[in-house]
Tab-separated table of C-alpha atoms in Angstrom:
chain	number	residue	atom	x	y	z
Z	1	UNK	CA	0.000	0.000	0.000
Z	2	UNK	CA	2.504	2.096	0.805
Z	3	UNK	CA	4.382	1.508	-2.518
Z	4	UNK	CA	1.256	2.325	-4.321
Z	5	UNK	CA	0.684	5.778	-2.190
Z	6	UNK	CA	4.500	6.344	-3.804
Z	7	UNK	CA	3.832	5.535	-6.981
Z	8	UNK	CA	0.080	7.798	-7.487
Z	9	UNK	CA	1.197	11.040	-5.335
Z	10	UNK	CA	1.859	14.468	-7.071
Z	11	UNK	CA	5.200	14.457	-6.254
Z	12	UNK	CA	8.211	11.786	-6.511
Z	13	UNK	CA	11.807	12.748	-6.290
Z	14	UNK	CA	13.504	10.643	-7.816
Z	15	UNK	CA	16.564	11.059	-10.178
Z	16	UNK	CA	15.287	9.381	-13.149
Z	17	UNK	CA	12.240	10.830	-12.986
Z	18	UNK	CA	11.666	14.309	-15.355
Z	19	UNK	CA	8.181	14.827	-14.336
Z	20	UNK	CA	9.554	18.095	-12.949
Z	21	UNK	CA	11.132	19.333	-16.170
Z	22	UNK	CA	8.733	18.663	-18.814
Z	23	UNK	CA	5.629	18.553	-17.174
Z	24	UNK	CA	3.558	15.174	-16.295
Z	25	UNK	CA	1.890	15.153	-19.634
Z	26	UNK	CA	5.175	15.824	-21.390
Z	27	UNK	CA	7.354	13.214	-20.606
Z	28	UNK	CA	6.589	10.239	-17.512
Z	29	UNK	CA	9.847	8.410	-17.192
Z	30	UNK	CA	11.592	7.024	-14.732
Z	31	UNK	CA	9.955	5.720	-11.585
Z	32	UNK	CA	12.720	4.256	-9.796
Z	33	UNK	CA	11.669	4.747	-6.385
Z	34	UNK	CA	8.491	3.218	-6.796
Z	35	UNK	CA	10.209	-0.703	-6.902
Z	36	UNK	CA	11.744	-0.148	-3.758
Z	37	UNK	CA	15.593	-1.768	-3.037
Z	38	UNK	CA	17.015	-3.956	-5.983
Z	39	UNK	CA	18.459	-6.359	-3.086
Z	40	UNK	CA	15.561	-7.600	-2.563
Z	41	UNK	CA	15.380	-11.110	-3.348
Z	42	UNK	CA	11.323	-11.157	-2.630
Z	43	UNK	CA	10.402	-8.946	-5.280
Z	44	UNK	CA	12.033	-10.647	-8.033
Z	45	UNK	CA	9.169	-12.281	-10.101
Z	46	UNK	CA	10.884	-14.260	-12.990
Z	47	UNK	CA	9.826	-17.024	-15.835
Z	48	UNK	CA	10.594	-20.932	-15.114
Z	49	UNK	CA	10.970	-20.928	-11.649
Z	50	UNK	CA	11.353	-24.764	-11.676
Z	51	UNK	CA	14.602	-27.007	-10.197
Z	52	UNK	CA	17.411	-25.914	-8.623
Z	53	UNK	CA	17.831	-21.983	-8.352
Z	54	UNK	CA	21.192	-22.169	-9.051
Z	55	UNK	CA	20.906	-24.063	-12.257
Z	56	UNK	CA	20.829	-22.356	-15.548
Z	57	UNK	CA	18.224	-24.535	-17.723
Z	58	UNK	CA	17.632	-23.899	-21.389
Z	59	UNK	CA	15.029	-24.338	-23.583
Z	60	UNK	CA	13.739	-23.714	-26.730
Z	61	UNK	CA	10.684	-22.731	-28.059
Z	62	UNK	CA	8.937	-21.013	-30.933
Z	63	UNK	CA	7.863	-17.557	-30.813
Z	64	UNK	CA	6.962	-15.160	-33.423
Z	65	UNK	CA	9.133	-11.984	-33.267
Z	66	UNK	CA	6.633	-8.512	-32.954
Z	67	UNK	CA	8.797	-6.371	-34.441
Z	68	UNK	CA	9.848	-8.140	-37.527
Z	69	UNK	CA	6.672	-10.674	-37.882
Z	70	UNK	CA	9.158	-13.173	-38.927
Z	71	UNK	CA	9.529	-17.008	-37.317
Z	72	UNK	CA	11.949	-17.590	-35.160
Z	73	UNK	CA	13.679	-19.668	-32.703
Z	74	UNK	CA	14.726	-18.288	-29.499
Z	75	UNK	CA	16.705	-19.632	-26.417
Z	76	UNK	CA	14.977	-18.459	-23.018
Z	77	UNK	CA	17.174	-18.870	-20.039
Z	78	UNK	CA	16.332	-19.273	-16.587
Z	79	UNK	CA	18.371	-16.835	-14.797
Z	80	UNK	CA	19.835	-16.763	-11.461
Z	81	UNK	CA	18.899	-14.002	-9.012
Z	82	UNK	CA	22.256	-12.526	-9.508
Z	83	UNK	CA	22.276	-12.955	-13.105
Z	84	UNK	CA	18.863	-11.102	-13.073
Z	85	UNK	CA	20.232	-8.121	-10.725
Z	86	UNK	CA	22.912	-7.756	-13.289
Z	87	UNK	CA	20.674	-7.710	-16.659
Z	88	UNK	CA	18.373	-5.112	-14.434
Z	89	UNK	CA	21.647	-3.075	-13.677
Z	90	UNK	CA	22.765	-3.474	-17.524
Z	91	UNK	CA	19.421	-2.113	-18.272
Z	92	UNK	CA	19.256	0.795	-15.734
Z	93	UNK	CA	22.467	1.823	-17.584
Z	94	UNK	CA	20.719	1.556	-21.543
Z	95	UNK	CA	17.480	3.465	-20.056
Z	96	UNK	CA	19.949	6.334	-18.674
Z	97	UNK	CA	21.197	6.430	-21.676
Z	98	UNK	CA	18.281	7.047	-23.576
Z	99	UNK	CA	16.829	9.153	-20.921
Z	100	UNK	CA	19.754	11.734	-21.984
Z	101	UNK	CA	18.535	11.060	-25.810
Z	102	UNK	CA	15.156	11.754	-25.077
Z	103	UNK	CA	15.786	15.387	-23.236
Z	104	UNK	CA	17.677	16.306	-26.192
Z	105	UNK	CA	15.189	15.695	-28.413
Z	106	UNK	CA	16.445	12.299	-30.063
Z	107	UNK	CA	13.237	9.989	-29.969
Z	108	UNK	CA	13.759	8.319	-32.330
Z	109	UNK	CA	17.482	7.071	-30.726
Z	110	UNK	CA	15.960	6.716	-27.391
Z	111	UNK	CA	13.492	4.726	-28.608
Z	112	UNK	CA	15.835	2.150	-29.996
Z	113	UNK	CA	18.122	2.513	-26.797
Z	114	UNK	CA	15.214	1.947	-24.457
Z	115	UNK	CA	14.415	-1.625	-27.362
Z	116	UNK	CA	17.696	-2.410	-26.204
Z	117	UNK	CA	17.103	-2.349	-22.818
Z	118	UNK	CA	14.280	-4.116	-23.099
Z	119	UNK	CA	15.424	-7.139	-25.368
Z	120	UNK	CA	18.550	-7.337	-22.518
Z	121	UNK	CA	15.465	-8.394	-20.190
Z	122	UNK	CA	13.561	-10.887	-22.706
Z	123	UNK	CA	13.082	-13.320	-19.792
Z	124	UNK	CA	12.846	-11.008	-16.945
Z	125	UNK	CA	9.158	-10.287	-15.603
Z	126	UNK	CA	10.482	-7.884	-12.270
Z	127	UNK	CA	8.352	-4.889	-12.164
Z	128	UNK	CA	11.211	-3.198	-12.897
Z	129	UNK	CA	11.311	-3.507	-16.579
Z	130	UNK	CA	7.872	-1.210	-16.604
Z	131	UNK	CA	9.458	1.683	-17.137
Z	132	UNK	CA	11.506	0.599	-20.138
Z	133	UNK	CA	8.477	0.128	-21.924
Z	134	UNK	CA	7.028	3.342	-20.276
Z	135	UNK	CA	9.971	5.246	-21.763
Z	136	UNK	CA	9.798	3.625	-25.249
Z	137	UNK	CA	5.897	4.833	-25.188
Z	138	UNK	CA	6.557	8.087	-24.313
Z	139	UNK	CA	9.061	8.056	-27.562
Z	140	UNK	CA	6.341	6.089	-29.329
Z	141	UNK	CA	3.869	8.721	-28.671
Z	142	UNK	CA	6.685	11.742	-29.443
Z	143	UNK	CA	7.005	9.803	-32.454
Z	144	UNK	CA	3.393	9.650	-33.240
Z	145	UNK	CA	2.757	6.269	-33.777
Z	146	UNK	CA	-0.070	5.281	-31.280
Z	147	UNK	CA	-0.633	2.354	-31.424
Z	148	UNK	CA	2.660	1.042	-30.466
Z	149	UNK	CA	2.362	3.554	-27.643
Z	150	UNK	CA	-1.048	1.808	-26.942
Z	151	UNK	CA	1.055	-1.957	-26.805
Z	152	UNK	CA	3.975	-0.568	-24.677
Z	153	UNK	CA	1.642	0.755	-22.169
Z	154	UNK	CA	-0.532	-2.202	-22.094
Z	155	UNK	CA	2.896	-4.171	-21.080
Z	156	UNK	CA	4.317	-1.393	-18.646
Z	157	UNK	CA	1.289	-2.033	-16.683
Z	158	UNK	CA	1.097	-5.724	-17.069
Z	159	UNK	CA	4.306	-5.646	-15.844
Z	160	UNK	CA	3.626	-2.978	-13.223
Z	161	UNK	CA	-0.078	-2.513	-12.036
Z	162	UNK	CA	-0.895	-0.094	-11.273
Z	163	UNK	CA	1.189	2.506	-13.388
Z	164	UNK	CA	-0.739	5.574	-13.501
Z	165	UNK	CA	1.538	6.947	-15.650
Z	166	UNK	CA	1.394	4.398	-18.574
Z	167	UNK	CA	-2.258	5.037	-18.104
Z	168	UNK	CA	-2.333	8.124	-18.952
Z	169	UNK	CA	-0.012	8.188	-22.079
Z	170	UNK	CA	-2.277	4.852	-22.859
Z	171	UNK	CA	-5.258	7.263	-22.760
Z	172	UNK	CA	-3.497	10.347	-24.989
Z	173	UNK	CA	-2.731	7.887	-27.729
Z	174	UNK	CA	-6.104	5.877	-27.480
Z	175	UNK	CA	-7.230	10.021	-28.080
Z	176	UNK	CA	-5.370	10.061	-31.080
Z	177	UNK	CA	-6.251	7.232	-32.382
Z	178	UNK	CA	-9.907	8.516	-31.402
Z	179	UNK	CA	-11.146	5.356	-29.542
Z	180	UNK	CA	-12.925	7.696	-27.478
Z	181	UNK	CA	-14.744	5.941	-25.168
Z	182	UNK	CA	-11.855	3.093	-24.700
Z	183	UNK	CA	-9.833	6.309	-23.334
Z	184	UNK	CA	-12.720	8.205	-21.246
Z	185	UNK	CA	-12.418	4.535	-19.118
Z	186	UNK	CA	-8.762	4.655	-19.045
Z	187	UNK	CA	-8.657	8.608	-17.336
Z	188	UNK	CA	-11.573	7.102	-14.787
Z	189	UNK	CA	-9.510	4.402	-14.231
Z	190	UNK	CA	-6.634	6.862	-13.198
Z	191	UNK	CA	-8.724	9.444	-11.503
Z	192	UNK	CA	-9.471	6.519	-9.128
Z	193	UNK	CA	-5.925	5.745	-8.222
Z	194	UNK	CA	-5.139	9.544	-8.213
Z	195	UNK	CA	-8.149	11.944	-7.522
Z	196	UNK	CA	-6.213	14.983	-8.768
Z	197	UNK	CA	-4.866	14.419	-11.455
Z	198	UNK	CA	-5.075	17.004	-13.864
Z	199	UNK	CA	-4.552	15.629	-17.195
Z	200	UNK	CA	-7.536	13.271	-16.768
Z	201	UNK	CA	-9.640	15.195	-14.730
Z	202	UNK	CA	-9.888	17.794	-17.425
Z	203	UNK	CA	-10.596	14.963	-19.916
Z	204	UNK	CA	-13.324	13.577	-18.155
Z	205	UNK	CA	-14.872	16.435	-18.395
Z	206	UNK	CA	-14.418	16.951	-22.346
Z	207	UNK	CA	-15.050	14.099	-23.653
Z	208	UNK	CA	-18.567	12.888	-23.048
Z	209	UNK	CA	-19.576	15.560	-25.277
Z	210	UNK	CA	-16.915	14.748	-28.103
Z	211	UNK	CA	-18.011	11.573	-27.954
Z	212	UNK	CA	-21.923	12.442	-28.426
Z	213	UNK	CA	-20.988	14.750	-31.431
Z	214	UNK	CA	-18.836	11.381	-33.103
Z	215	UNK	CA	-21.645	9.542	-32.240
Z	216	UNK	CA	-24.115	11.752	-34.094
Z	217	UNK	CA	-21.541	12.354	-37.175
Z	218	UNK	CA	-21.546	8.521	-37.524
Z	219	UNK	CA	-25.005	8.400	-37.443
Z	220	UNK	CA	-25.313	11.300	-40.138
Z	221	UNK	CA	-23.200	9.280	-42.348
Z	222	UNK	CA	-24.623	6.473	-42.014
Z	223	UNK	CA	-27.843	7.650	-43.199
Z	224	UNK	CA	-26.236	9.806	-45.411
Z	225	UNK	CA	-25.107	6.494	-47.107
Z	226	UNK	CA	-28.296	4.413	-46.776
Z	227	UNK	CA	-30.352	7.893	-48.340
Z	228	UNK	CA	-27.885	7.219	-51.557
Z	229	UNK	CA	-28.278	3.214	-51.807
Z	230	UNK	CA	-32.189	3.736	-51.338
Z	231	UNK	CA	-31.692	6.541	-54.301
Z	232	UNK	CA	-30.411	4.307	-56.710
Z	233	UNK	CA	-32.972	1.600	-55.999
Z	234	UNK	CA	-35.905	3.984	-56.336
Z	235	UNK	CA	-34.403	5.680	-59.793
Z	236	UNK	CA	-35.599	3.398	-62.480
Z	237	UNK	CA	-39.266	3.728	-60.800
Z	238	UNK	CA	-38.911	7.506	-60.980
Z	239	UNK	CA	-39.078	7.785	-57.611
Z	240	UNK	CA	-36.330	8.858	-54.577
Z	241	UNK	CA	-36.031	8.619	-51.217
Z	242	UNK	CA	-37.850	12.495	-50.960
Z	243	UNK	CA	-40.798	10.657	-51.526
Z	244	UNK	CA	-40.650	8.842	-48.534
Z	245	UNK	CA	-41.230	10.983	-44.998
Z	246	UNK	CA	-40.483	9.159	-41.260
Z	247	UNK	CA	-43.255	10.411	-38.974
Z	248	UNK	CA	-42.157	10.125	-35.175
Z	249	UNK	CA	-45.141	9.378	-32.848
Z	250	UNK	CA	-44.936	11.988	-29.573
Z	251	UNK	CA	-46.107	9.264	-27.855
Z	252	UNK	CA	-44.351	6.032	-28.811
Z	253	UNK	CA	-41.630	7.492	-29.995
Z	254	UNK	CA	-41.946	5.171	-32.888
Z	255	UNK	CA	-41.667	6.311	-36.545
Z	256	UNK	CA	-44.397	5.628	-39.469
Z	257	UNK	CA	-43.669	6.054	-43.332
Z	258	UNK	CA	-45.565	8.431	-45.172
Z	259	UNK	CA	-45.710	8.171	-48.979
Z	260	UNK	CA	-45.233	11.855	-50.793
Z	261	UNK	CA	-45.927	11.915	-54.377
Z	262	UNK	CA	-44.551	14.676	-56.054
């Protein structure tokens, strides 16, 4: 509870974290202090937890690569605890790295420097490889492709539930990509972790109405469309949807067709 009070406050002072400098909606990265002391062996959370723990076991198995869509064969490794503390250190160092990219304006670098991090931790599930994929979405998003934003969010908080701050950047780009209501429950979601939050606060409030007025463009279209197919069913009969009125009832609120000749 107490790590979740950490993690949803206004405030966190942390080194890696620029909230302070670019503004929450800006840039979220970091988020150290949130996973409390990397000696501890009790929150390590890692795949193929079976046999001896100080046996390295390998096996293969198929997966299909994401970012290439090509077949492949890849060797997953149980790791020791120490051999995980070391890939999380290696990693630390890669997301510092692009940390510095991303401030000076290199997305596109950081991006692939926070990939690298990531792939160093292929068979690492610690909570501490959220924020890789928190950084890479912020890039994502910089980089205006939302809907890998969208997936690296989804797996920051898999990884790390709950990450209000992979929330919201899920939100933004689920905005974008204007799956309105899908992001209206994603800033409730966050306004109940974090009752003042700003960002979604203020979106709460707009976007019930944008999504009525999408809604009712939709519908416009979509009898804009049907008025055309009826048109050119009615034209060899010399006749068009004009002839044809919809009649509400007050009282049903059911609709009655009314033949107009004209």
């Amino acid at each position: 509870q107490q790590q979740q009070q950490q993690q949803v406050g206004e405030e966190d002072n942390d080194d890696d974290d620029y909230d302070d400098d670019y503004g929450e909606d800006e840039c979220p990265l970091g988020d150290d202090d949130i996973y409390g002391d990397d000696d501890d062996d009790d929150e390590m959370d890692y795949i193929n937890d079976n046999g001896d723990d100080d046996a390295v076991d390998e096996m293969i198995e198929e997966m299909n690569l994401i970012s290439t869509g090509e077949q492949a064969t890849v060797t997953v490794i149980k790791l020791t605890d120490e051999e995980i503390k070391e890939k999380l250190l290696e990693s630390d160092a890669m997301k510092e790295e692009g940390n510095n990219l991303f401030k000076q304006g290199e997305f596109q670098k950081a991006k692939d420097v926070y990939s690298r991090a990531i792939d160093n931790c292929l068979s690492i599930t610690d909570r501490k490889v959220g924020p890789y994929f928190n950084n890479r979405a912020v890039c994502w998003f910089r980089l205006e492709d939302w809907e890998e934003c969208v997936k690296d969010c989804n797996k920051a908080i898999e990884l790390n539930p709950p990450y209000p701050k992979a929330m919201l950047r899920k939100a933004q780009a689920l905005e974008k990509l204007e799956e309105l209501e899908s992001a209206l429950e994603e800033y409730k979601k966050i306004i109940e972790l974090d009752p003042r939050n700003g960002a979604a606060l203020e979106a709460i409030m707009r976007l019930p109405k944008e999504i009525e007025e999408k809604q009712e463009k939709m519908k416009e279209e979509m009898f804009g469309k049907l008025k055309e197919l009826g048109n050119m069913c009615l034209k060899p009969f010399g006749l068009s949807t004009n002839n044809f009125q919809m009649v509400q009832d007050p009282n049903t609120g059911s609709y009655s067709i009314n033949f107009v000749q004209n």
